[in-house]
Tab-separated table of C-alpha atoms in Angstrom:
chain	number	residue	atom	x	y	z
A	954	GLU	CA	11.660	3.615	-5.796
A	955	ASP	CA	10.820	0.144	-4.524
A	956	GLN	CA	9.264	-2.209	-7.081
A	957	VAL	CA	7.773	-5.683	-6.904
A	958	THR	CA	6.696	-7.551	-10.047
A	959	GLN	CA	4.858	-10.858	-10.135
A	960	SER	CA	4.520	-13.322	-12.982
A	961	PRO	CA	2.530	-14.795	-14.498
A	962	GLU	CA	-0.588	-12.676	-13.993
A	963	ALA	CA	-2.755	-15.782	-14.175
A	964	LEU	CA	-2.141	-19.508	-13.948
A	965	ARG	CA	-4.530	-22.350	-14.748
A	966	LEU	CA	-3.519	-25.729	-13.349
A	967	GLN	CA	-4.991	-29.178	-13.300
A	968	GLU	CA	-5.331	-30.711	-9.869
A	969	GLY	CA	-1.987	-32.310	-9.007
A	970	GLU	CA	-0.033	-30.267	-11.564
A	971	SER	CA	2.805	-28.565	-9.663
A	972	SER	CA	3.978	-25.087	-10.659
A	973	SER	CA	5.857	-22.000	-9.451
A	974	LEU	CA	4.975	-18.327	-9.125
A	975	ASN	CA	7.657	-15.693	-9.526
A	976	CYS	CA	8.179	-12.468	-7.592
A	977	SER	CA	10.979	-10.135	-8.719
A	978	TYR	CA	11.864	-7.272	-6.422
A	979	THR	CA	14.008	-4.198	-6.141
A	980	VAL	CA	13.494	-3.057	-2.563
A	981	SER	CA	15.965	-0.832	-0.795
A	982	GLY	CA	17.533	-2.697	2.114
A	983	LEU	CA	14.984	-5.503	2.067
A	984	ARG	CA	13.884	-6.303	5.614
A	985	GLY	CA	11.430	-9.009	4.620
A	986	LEU	CA	9.680	-10.567	1.628
A	987	PHE	CA	6.066	-11.515	2.278
A	988	TRP	CA	3.616	-13.838	0.594
A	989	TYR	CA	-0.133	-13.471	1.038
A	990	ARG	CA	-3.147	-15.370	-0.239
A	991	GLN	CA	-6.299	-13.471	-1.207
A	992	ASP	CA	-9.664	-15.077	-1.854
A	993	PRO	CA	-12.376	-13.216	-3.808
A	994	GLY	CA	-14.110	-10.584	-1.692
A	995	LYS	CA	-11.698	-10.962	1.206
A	996	GLY	CA	-8.585	-9.301	2.545
A	997	PRO	CA	-5.100	-10.756	2.015
A	998	GLU	CA	-4.153	-13.550	4.401
A	999	PHE	CA	-0.549	-13.808	5.588
A	1000	LEU	CA	1.361	-16.922	4.446
A	1001	PHE	CA	5.130	-16.464	4.845
A	1002	THR	CA	7.902	-14.033	5.620
A	1003	LEU	CA	11.399	-14.603	4.203
A	1004	TYR	CA	14.294	-12.560	5.516
A	1005	SER	CA	17.479	-13.602	3.736
A	1006	ALA	CA	18.650	-15.193	0.497
A	1007	GLY	CA	18.582	-18.963	0.677
A	1008	GLU	CA	15.753	-19.076	3.185
A	1009	GLU	CA	12.847	-21.440	2.553
A	1010	LYS	CA	9.501	-21.851	4.302
A	1011	GLU	CA	6.762	-24.422	3.822
A	1012	LYS	CA	3.083	-24.671	4.649
A	1013	GLU	CA	1.099	-27.651	3.418
A	1014	ARG	CA	1.455	-27.664	-0.401
A	1015	LEU	CA	3.171	-24.270	-0.535
A	1016	LYS	CA	6.900	-23.599	-0.365
A	1017	ALA	CA	8.441	-20.136	-0.584
A	1018	THR	CA	12.084	-19.467	-1.445
A	1019	LEU	CA	14.160	-16.305	-1.639
A	1020	THR	CA	17.185	-15.168	-3.639
A	1021	LYS	CA	18.782	-11.718	-3.750
A	1022	LYS	CA	16.510	-10.662	-6.624
A	1023	GLU	CA	13.537	-13.021	-6.660
A	1024	SER	CA	11.189	-15.098	-4.582
A	1025	PHE	CA	9.314	-18.159	-5.745
A	1026	LEU	CA	6.143	-19.718	-4.431
A	1027	HIS	CA	6.047	-23.380	-5.362
A	1028	ILE	CA	2.685	-25.124	-5.312
A	1029	THR	CA	3.092	-28.890	-5.110
A	1030	ALA	CA	0.244	-31.164	-6.225
A	1031	PRO	CA	-2.330	-28.354	-5.934
A	1032	LYS	CA	-5.952	-28.925	-5.028
A	1033	PRO	CA	-8.965	-26.819	-6.090
A	1034	GLU	CA	-8.961	-25.150	-2.667
A	1035	ASP	CA	-5.561	-23.650	-3.531
A	1036	SER	CA	-7.317	-21.450	-6.097
A	1037	ALA	CA	-6.743	-17.829	-5.052
A	1038	THR	CA	-4.691	-14.764	-5.862
A	1039	TYR	CA	-1.198	-14.907	-4.390
A	1040	LEU	CA	0.430	-11.595	-3.509
A	1041	CYS	CA	4.093	-10.874	-2.937
A	1042	ALA	CA	5.308	-7.798	-1.029
A	1043	GLY	CA	8.643	-6.325	0.035
A	1044	LEU	CA	9.376	-4.394	3.221
A	1045	SER	CA	12.137	-1.824	2.864
A	1046	ALA	CA	14.610	-0.612	5.429
A	1047	ALA	CA	13.105	2.878	5.159
A	1048	GLY	CA	10.059	2.141	7.275
A	1049	ASN	CA	7.231	-0.239	7.973
A	1050	LYS	CA	5.692	0.075	4.502
A	1051	LEU	CA	5.049	-2.867	2.224
A	1052	THR	CA	5.293	-2.576	-1.556
A	1053	PHE	CA	3.014	-5.108	-3.247
A	1054	GLY	CA	3.215	-6.818	-6.596
A	1055	GLY	CA	0.162	-7.110	-8.817
A	1056	GLY	CA	-0.541	-10.701	-7.800
A	1057	THR	CA	-0.904	-14.036	-9.593
A	1058	ARG	CA	-4.415	-15.465	-9.970
A	1059	VAL	CA	-4.248	-19.237	-9.628
A	1060	LEU	CA	-7.109	-21.488	-10.739
A	1061	VAL	CA	-6.826	-25.191	-9.980
A	1062	LYS	CA	-9.311	-27.320	-11.918
A	1063	PRO	CA	-10.379	-30.739	-10.618
B	1183	ASN	CA	-10.204	-12.011	18.904
B	1184	ALA	CA	-11.736	-9.907	16.098
B	1185	GLY	CA	-8.466	-8.799	14.423
B	1186	VAL	CA	-9.040	-5.876	12.035
B	1187	THR	CA	-12.628	-4.749	11.569
B	1188	GLN	CA	-13.683	-2.500	8.690
B	1189	THR	CA	-17.042	-0.815	8.231
B	1190	PRO	CA	-19.017	-0.473	6.077
B	1191	LYS	CA	-18.478	-3.440	3.753
B	1192	PHE	CA	-20.164	-1.709	0.809
B	1193	GLN	CA	-20.881	1.946	0.049
B	1194	VAL	CA	-22.190	3.946	-2.896
B	1195	LEU	CA	-21.483	7.680	-2.905
B	1196	LYS	CA	-22.380	10.487	-5.225
B	1197	THR	CA	-19.607	12.674	-6.586
B	1198	GLY	CA	-18.777	15.383	-4.063
B	1199	GLN	CA	-20.136	13.577	-1.024
B	1200	SER	CA	-17.933	12.918	1.976
B	1201	MET	CA	-17.656	9.836	4.131
B	1202	THR	CA	-15.457	8.053	6.647
B	1203	LEU	CA	-14.290	4.474	6.343
B	1204	GLN	CA	-13.815	2.960	9.766
B	1205	CYS	CA	-10.995	0.641	10.830
B	1206	ALA	CA	-10.468	-0.833	14.292
B	1207	GLN	CA	-8.006	-3.445	15.568
B	1208	ASP	CA	-7.896	-5.216	18.920
B	1209	MET	CA	-4.348	-6.602	18.772
B	1210	ASN	CA	-2.595	-3.554	20.264
B	1211	HIS	CA	-0.664	-3.089	17.016
B	1212	GLU	CA	1.322	0.138	16.732
B	1213	TYR	CA	1.303	0.256	12.929
B	1214	MET	CA	-1.874	0.777	10.901
B	1215	SER	CA	-2.310	1.547	7.233
B	1216	TRP	CA	-4.834	2.024	4.446
B	1217	TYR	CA	-4.490	0.513	0.987
B	1218	ARG	CA	-6.629	0.683	-2.100
B	1219	GLN	CA	-6.835	-2.215	-4.533
B	1220	ASP	CA	-7.694	-1.654	-8.179
B	1221	PRO	CA	-7.672	-4.170	-11.056
B	1222	GLY	CA	-4.230	-4.325	-12.629
B	1223	MET	CA	-2.765	-1.904	-10.048
B	1224	GLY	CA	-2.240	-4.124	-7.044
B	1225	LEU	CA	-2.413	-2.784	-3.495
B	1226	ARG	CA	-1.287	0.837	-3.147
B	1227	LEU	CA	-0.575	2.545	0.152
B	1228	ILE	CA	-2.716	5.624	0.911
B	1229	HIS	CA	-1.749	6.635	4.473
B	1230	TYR	CA	-0.125	4.966	7.439
B	1231	SER	CA	0.457	5.491	11.137
B	1232	VAL	CA	3.184	4.216	13.477
B	1233	GLY	CA	1.284	5.139	16.616
B	1234	ALA	CA	-1.387	7.359	18.144
B	1235	GLY	CA	-0.971	10.949	17.000
B	1236	ILE	CA	1.445	10.050	14.175
B	1237	THR	CA	0.401	9.717	10.540
B	1238	ASP	CA	2.172	9.951	7.204
B	1239	GLN	CA	1.388	9.794	3.509
B	1240	GLY	CA	1.825	6.774	1.333
B	1241	GLU	CA	1.937	6.403	-2.433
B	1242	VAL	CA	-1.542	7.773	-3.304
B	1243	PRO	CA	-2.672	10.165	-0.507
B	1244	ASN	CA	-4.505	12.831	-2.546
B	1245	GLY	CA	-8.202	13.134	-1.697
B	1246	TYR	CA	-7.887	11.253	1.593
B	1247	ASN	CA	-7.342	12.318	5.195
B	1248	VAL	CA	-6.509	10.249	8.269
B	1249	SER	CA	-6.074	10.722	11.983
B	1250	ARG	CA	-4.995	8.396	14.784
B	1251	SER	CA	-6.326	9.455	18.176
B	1252	THR	CA	-6.161	5.977	19.724
B	1253	THR	CA	-4.081	2.856	19.169
B	1254	GLU	CA	-7.178	0.918	18.128
B	1255	ASP	CA	-8.773	3.169	15.499
B	1256	PHE	CA	-7.565	4.558	12.172
B	1257	PRO	CA	-10.404	6.119	10.135
B	1258	LEU	CA	-10.000	7.155	6.494
B	1259	ARG	CA	-11.893	10.230	5.328
B	1260	LEU	CA	-12.916	11.093	1.800
B	1261	LEU	CA	-13.609	14.816	1.799
B	1262	SER	CA	-15.193	15.150	-1.664
B	1263	ALA	CA	-15.624	11.807	-3.403
B	1264	ALA	CA	-14.632	11.437	-7.056
B	1265	PRO	CA	-15.289	8.541	-9.484
B	1266	SER	CA	-11.515	7.860	-9.490
B	1267	GLN	CA	-11.867	6.832	-5.849
B	1268	THR	CA	-14.040	3.867	-6.771
B	1269	SER	CA	-12.023	0.978	-5.383
B	1270	VAL	CA	-11.734	-1.643	-2.690
B	1271	TYR	CA	-10.146	-0.263	0.462
B	1272	PHE	CA	-8.214	-2.372	2.937
B	1273	CYS	CA	-7.004	-1.488	6.398
B	1274	ALA	CA	-4.014	-3.403	7.802
B	1275	SER	CA	-2.135	-3.455	11.092
B	1276	SER	CA	1.070	-4.938	12.454
B	1277	GLN	CA	3.540	-4.847	15.294
B	1278	ILE	CA	6.646	-2.704	14.917
B	1279	GLY	CA	10.066	-3.824	16.030
B	1280	THR	CA	9.264	-7.496	16.416
B	1281	GLY	CA	9.997	-10.352	14.087
B	1282	ASP	CA	7.767	-11.580	11.337
B	1283	TYR	CA	6.164	-8.228	10.489
B	1284	GLY	CA	3.094	-9.913	9.092
B	1285	TYR	CA	0.268	-7.512	8.374
B	1286	THR	CA	-3.253	-8.419	9.405
B	1287	PHE	CA	-5.801	-7.146	6.899
B	1288	GLY	CA	-9.443	-6.334	7.307
B	1289	SER	CA	-12.056	-7.751	4.938
B	1290	GLY	CA	-12.297	-4.546	2.907
B	1291	THR	CA	-14.770	-1.806	1.973
B	1292	ARG	CA	-16.051	-1.754	-1.591
B	1293	LEU	CA	-16.688	1.863	-2.537
B	1294	THR	CA	-18.436	3.026	-5.681
B	1295	VAL	CA	-18.579	6.726	-6.544
B	1296	VAL	CA	-21.182	7.650	-9.155
């Protein structure tokens, strides 16, 4: 059974204080590792897809990396508008179904 | 371009009532799916479809029915609502067979069963 686990569950940061979110996965024949951002009362918003170990992708203050067992979302010099829940999900070779982790709630205080 | 549209945004049902959650997408995506999101449980797949006329069960299908008569629409039916179905429901769609398999999500339906 595919599993995705995110840590920590919650993260409180001061503005400018860089940090990393962890996503551990066991997904059969991983076809892609996805990161989403979710704001309160809204649906998840696509951020990145990573396909192979060693791959990195960046968007503004966010950088996602992938190893054979984990993915990390690095937030560099965060701003209050980066406050959100960040979701990680793995796509298996068995179909087009994503398995999601429980998410990390990030609060960036000014 | 509207993306994925879900209606209604909020709904309160009494135990035993039935209802249909609507989902429509205008991106010509083959793949559509329904998730429920509960505190501490993450997003869990209910049902999915890889094209018109084709549906399959996900992780938590009990109590829900789906059909896919067109590419655009993928309604979710609750036949006899139970308090355990109180949740936030998200519909998502994506292309199949192309790169970057990013799902596009709707804004959700908050359902309360009393």
